[in-house]
Each structure stands twice: as structure tokens, then as C-alpha cells.
Tab-separated table of C-alpha atoms and ligand atoms in Angstrom:
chain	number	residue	atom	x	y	z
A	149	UNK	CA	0.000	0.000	0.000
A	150	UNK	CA	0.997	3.900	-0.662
A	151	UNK	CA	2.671	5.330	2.377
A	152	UNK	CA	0.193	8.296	1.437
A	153	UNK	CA	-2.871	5.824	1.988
A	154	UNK	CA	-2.339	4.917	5.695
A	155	UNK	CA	-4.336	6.117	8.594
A	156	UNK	CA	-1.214	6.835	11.173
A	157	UNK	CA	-1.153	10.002	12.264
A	158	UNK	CA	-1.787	8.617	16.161
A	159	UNK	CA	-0.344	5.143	16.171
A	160	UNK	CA	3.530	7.330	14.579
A	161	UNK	CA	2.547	10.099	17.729
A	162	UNK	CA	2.618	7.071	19.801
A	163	UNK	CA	5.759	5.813	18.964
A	164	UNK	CA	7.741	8.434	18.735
A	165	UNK	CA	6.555	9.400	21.907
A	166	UNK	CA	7.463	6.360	23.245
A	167	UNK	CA	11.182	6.985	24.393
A	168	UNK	CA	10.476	10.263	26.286
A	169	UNK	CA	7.231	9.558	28.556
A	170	UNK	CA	9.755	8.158	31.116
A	171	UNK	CA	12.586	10.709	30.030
A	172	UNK	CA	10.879	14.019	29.277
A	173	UNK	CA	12.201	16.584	26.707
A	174	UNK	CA	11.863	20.284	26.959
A	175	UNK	CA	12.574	20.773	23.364
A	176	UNK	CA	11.197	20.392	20.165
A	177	UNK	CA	14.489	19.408	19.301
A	178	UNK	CA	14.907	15.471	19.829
A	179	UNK	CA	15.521	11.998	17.606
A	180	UNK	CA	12.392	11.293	16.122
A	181	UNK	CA	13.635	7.495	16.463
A	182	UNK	CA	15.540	5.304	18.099
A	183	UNK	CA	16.420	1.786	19.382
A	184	UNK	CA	14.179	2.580	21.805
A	185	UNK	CA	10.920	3.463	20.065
A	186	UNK	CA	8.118	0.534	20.294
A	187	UNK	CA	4.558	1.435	20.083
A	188	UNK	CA	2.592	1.004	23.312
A	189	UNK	CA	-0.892	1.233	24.802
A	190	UNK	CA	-2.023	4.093	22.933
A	191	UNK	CA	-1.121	1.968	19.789
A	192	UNK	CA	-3.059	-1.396	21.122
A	193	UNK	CA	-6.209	0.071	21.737
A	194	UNK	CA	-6.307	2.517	18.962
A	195	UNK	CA	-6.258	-0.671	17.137
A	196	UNK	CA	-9.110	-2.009	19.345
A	197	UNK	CA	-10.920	0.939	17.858
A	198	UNK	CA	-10.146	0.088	15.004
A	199	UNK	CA	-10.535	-3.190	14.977
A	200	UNK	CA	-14.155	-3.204	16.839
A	201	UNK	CA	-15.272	-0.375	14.107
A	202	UNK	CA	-14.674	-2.223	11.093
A	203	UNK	CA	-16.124	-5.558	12.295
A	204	UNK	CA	-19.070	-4.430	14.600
A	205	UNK	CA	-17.628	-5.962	17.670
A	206	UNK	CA	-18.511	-5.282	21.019
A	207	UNK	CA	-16.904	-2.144	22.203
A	208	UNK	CA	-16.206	-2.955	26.109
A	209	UNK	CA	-14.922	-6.898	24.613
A	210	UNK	CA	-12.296	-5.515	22.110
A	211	UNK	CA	-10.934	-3.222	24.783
A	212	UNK	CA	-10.036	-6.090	27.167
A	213	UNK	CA	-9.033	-8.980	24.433
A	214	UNK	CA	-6.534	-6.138	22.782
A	215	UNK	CA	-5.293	-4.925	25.991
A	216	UNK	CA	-4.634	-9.000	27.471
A	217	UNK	CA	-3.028	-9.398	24.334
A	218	UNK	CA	-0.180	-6.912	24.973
A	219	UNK	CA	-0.602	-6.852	28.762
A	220	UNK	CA	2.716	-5.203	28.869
A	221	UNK	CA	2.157	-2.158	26.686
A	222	UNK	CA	1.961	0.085	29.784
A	223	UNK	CA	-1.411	0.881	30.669
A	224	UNK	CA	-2.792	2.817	33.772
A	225	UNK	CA	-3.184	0.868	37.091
A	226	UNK	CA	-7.142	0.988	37.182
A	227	UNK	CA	-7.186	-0.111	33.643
A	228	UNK	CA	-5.096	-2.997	34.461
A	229	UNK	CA	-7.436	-3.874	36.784
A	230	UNK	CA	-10.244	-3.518	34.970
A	231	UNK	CA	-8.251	-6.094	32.364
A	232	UNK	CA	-8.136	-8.703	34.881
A	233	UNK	CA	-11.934	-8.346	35.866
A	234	UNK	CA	-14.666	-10.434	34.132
A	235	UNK	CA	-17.495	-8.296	34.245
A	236	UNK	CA	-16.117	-5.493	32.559
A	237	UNK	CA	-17.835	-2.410	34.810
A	238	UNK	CA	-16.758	1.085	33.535
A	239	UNK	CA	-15.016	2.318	36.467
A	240	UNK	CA	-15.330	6.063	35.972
A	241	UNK	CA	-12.490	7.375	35.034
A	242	UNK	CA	-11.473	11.053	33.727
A	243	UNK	CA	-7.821	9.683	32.712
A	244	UNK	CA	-6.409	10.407	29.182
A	245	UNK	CA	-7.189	6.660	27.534
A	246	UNK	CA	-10.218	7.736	26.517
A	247	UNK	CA	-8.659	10.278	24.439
A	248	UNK	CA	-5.981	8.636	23.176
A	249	UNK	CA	-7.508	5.830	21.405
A	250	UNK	CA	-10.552	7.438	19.756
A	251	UNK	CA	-9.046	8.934	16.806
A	252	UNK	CA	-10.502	5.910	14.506
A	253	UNK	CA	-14.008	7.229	15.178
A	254	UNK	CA	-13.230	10.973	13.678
A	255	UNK	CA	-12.946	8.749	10.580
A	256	UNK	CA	-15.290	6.438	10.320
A	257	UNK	CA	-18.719	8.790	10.811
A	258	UNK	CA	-19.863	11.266	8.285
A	259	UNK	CA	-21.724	13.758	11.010
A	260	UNK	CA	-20.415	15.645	13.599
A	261	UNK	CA	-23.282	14.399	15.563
A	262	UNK	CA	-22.554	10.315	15.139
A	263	UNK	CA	-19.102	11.026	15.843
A	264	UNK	CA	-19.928	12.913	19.597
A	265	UNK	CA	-22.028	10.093	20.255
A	266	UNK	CA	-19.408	7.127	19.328
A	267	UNK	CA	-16.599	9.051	21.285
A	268	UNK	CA	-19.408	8.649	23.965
A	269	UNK	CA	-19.748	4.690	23.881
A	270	UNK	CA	-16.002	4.299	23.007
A	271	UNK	CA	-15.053	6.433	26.656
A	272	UNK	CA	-17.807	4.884	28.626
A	273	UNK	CA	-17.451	1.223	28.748
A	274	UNK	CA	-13.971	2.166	30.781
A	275	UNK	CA	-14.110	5.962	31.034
A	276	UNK	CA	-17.498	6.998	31.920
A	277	UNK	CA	-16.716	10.169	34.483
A	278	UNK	CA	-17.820	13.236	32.038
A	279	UNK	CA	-14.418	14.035	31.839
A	280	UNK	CA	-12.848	11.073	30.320
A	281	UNK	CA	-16.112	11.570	27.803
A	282	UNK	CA	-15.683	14.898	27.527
A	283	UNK	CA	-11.717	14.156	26.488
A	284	UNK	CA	-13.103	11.625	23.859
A	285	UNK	CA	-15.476	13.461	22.394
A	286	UNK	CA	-13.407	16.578	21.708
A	287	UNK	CA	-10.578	14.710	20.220
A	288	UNK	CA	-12.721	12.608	18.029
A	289	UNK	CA	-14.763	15.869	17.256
A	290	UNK	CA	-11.496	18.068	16.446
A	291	UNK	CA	-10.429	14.840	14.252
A	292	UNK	CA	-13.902	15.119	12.346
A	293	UNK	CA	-13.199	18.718	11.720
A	294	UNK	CA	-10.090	18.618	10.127
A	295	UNK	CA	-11.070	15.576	8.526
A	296	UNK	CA	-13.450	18.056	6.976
A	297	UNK	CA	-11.808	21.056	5.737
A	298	UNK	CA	-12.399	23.024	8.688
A	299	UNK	CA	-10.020	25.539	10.034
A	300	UNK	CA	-7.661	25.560	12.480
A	301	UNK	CA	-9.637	28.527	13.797
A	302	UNK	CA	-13.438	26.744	13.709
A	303	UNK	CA	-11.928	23.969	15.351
A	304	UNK	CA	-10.622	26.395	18.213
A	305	UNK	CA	-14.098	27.825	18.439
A	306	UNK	CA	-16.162	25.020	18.488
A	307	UNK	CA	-13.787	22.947	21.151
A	308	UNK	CA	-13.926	26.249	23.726
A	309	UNK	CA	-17.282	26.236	23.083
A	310	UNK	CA	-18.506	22.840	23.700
A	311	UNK	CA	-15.887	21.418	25.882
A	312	UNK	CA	-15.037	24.634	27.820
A	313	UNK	CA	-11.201	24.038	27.767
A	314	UNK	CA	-8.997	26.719	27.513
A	315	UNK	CA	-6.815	27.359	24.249
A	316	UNK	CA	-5.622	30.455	24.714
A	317	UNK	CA	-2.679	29.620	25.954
A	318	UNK	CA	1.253	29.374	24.327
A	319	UNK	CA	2.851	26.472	24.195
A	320	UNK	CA	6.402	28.178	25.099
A	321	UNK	CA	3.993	29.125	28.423
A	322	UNK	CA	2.851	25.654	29.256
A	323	UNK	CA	6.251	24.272	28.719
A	324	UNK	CA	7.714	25.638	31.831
A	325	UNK	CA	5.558	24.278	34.735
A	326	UNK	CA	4.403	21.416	32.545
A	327	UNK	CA	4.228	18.027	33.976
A	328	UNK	CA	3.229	14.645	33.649
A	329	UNK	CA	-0.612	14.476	33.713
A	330	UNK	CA	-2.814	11.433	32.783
A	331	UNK	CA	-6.237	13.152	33.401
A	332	UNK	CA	-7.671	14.285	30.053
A	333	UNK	CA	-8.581	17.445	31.361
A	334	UNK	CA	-4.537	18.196	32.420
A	335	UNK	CA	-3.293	16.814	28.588
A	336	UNK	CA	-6.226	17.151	25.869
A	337	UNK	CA	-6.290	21.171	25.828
A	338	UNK	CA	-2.475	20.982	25.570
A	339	UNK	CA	-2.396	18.400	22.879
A	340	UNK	CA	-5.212	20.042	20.971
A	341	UNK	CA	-3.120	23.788	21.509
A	342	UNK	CA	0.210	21.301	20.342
A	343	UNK	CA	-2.026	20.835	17.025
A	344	UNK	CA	-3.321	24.035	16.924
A	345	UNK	CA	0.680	25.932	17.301
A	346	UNK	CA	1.764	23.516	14.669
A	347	UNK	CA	3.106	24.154	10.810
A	348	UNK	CA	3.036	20.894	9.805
A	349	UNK	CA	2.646	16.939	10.885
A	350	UNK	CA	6.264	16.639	12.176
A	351	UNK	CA	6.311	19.992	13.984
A	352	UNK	CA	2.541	19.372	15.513
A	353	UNK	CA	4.684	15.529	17.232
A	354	UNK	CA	7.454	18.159	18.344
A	355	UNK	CA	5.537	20.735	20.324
A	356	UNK	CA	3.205	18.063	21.585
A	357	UNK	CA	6.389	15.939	22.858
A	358	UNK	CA	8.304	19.091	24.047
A	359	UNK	CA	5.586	19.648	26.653
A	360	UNK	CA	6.688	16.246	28.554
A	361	UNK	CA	4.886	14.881	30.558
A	362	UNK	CA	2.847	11.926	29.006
A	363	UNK	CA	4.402	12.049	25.639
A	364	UNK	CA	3.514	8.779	24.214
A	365	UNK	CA	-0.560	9.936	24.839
A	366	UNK	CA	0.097	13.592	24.088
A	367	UNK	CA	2.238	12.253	20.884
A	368	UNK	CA	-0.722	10.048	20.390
A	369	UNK	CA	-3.733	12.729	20.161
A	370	UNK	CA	-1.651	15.608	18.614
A	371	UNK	CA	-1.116	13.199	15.898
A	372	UNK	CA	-4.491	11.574	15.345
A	373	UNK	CA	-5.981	15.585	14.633
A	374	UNK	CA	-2.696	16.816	12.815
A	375	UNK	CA	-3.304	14.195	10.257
A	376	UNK	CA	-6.200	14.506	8.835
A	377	UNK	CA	-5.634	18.373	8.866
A	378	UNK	CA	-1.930	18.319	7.012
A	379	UNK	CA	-3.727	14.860	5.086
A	380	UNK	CA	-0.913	12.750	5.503
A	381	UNK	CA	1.935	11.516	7.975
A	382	UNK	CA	5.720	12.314	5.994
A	383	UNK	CA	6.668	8.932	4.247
A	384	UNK	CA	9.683	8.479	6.520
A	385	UNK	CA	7.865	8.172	9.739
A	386	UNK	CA	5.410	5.854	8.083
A	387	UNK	CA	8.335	3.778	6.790
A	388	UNK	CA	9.865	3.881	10.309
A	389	UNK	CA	6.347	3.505	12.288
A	390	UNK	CA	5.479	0.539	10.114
A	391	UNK	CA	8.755	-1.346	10.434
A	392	UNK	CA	7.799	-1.668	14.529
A	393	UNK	CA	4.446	-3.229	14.109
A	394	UNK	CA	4.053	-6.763	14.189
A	395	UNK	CA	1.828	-7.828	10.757
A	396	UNK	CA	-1.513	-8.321	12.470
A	397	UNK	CA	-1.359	-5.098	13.035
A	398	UNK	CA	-0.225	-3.439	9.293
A	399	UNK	CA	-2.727	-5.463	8.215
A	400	UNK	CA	-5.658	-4.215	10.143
A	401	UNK	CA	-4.457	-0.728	9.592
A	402	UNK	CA	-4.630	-1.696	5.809
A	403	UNK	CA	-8.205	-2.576	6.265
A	404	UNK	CA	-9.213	0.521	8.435
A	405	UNK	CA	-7.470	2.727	6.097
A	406	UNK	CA	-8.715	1.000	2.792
A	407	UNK	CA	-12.538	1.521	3.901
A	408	UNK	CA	-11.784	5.025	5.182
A	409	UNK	CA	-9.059	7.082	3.786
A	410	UNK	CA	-11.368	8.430	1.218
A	411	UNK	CA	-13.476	10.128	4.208
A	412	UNK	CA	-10.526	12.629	4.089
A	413	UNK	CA	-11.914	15.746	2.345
A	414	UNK	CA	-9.120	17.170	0.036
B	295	LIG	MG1	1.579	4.808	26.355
């Protein structure tokens, strides 16, 4: 498949992020890639997404089979937990894994409206406080927007306005008392902002990663919106990105970006 073709943008956020959650960088200035780089939980369960959209599978089901799969791709304690239990409660949390792996939906719904309500199911089986929905929905929603020729100003407006987060803030500012935060409200705005600062794909992983903090989530949602506003990830990171993901994987990213890279209003 065309490098061009793949739906990336969060899984390459991911893994570049990957090498500096643990060992923050205050600089946009950094190796995009190393020895180091693996994808991790962000990855897995934006492939859940994936995987449960294009085959109808049960939301809360594909969550925990993806995430026993790679039990050690580094997931938050409750979540761990809530991979070990059988009964699958939501167990109401406002941390950022709602966020980060709900960039597939943004792409797979043709109204703003669909898309606010699938972030909504996707958060809740795990993430049902309002503010791990809240975190879904506006990352799926600012994914939908780009996806959609809106600008980077529109999108601005209409997360303030229906999310309440502040954007008016500098990512130079937020920088220098910046640190690590796993609640969606403490890392969406300032992943959204990383997006919203950005010139291009590339630049949009820097600023987000500069922050520190959770880099590998931040990374992760900075990527999944600068996509489908810039349209496509640079070939070399897709080359690199792809070369760390075992083949079940590529392949369901084929199929998910096969049925719905053409969504992607040029
Ligand atoms: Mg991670």
C-alpha cells in the first residue's frame, strides 16, 4: 500500500513518543527514532478501535481482548485492573485513555453528531466520568473537523465552546511548569493547543512531545488531529512507524485505512 494511503497520524505520535514519557524533553528538538521506540498502549487500543469499528464488535470486549493481548504495553493501574476483571464495569475514570484511542471514530462517521455520540460509547465502557467523555469526544470531534476542511480557527471555536477548555494559551507558556498528567482534562487542551501551534505533521509531534509529561498519549492525540488536517503523515515516519508493528497489526491498519481514507476531504 501507498505510504500516502495509511491512517497513522496517532499510532507514529505514539511511537515516537514512546522513548520520552519516562525521560521528558523540553525541546522540540529530539531523535524522532531510536532503538528505543516501540509502540505502546495508545497503539493497542487505537487498534481495538479500530478493529471493533470495522467488524461491529462489542466495544467494552475488544478493549479487554486487545489490551490481554499486549498486557505489557503500559497501561494505567485501574485499567489494568479492569483487564483482569470479568465483568467489565466502567469504572469512571477522567484519565487520558479515553482520548488517546478514539481517533478511529473521527474517521469512520460522516456527522459531527454520530461522531460525539461514538466518542461517547467508546469512553464509557472504561471511562465513563464526564471528563474522560468529555476528552473523547473533543478529540474525536477536532479529528472530524479537520477531517473536513475546517479551520484551524473553527476547530478552536467550536472545542472552547462545547468542551469549555482553555486554548488560549502558548505552548512556550505551558512548557515551563508542565508536567506529567494522565487526566484528560490536564493533557487534551495541551495536545489540541500542540495541534493548533503547529506548521506541519512533524512539527505538531514536536511541540506536543516538548511539553513532557505523558508524551507517548500527548504524541498520540496531537497526531491523530494533525493528520487529517496536514492529510498525511511524511513517508519516513510511516516507513519507520510501520517497520515496529508486528503484521496483524499493518494489516488491520490496511483494512481501516482501505474503507476510510477516502473520508478525508481534500
Ligand atoms: Mg503509552
Amino acid at each position: 500500500m501507498d505510504s500516502t494511503q495509511y491512517i497513522i497520524g496517532a499510532i507514529a505520535g505514539d511511537v515516537i513518543g514512546s522513548c520520552y514519557e519516562w525521560h521528558n524533553v523540553k525541546t522540540t528538538d529530539f531523535t524522532l527514532f531510536s532503538g528505543h521506540s516501540r509502540f505502546t498502549d495508545d497503539s493497542v487500543l487505537t487498534f481495538a478501535t479500530m478493529d471493533y469499528l470495522l467488524n461491529n464488535k462489542s466495544i467494552a470486549e475488544t478493549y479487554h481482548k486487545y489490551g490481554n493481548d499486549y498486557p505489557h504495553a503500559g497501561y494505567g493501574g485501574k485499567f489494568k485492573g479492569w483487564l483482569h476483571s470479568d465483568d467489565l464495569k466502567p469504572f469512571n475514570s477522567w484519565g487520558n485513555g479515553s482520548a488517546m484511542r478514539v481517533s478511529p471514530v473521527g474517521w469512520a462517521f460522516n456527522t459531527l453528531e454520530e461522531v460525539l455520540e461514538q466518542a461517547k460509547a467508546s469512553a464509557e465502557v472504561t471511562h465513563n466520568h464526564p471528563e474522560g467523555i468529555k476528552g473523547a469526544q473533543a478529540v474525536a470531534s477536532s479529528v472530524f473537523l479537520a477531517r473536513t476542511g475546517k479551520t484551524k480557527g473553527e476547530i478552536k471555536q467550536y472545542v472552547i465552546e462545547k468542551f469549555g477548555y482553555d486554548l488560549d494559551r502558548k505552548i512556550n507558556d505551558i512548557r515551563i511548569h508542565y508536567e506529567f498528567d494522565v487526566s484528560c482534562q490536564g493533557s487534551v487542551p495541551e495536545a489540541i493547543i500542540a495541534f493548533l501551534e503547529s506548521t506541519d505533521y512533524e512539527n505538531a509531534i514536536r511541540l506536543a512531545i516538548s511539553l513532557g509529561g505523558d508524551s507517548d498519549t500527548i504524541g498520540c492525540i496531537t497526531g491523530g488531529i494533525a493528520e487529517t488536517f496536514y492529510k498525511n503523515v511524511p513517508d519516513n515516519i510511516v516507513e519507520n512507524v510501520l517497520a515496529l508493528l508486528p503484521p496483524n497489526f499493518v494489516k488491520l491498519l490496511e483494512e481501516f485505512s482501505m474503507k476510510y481514507k477516502d473520508n478525508l476531504i481534500k
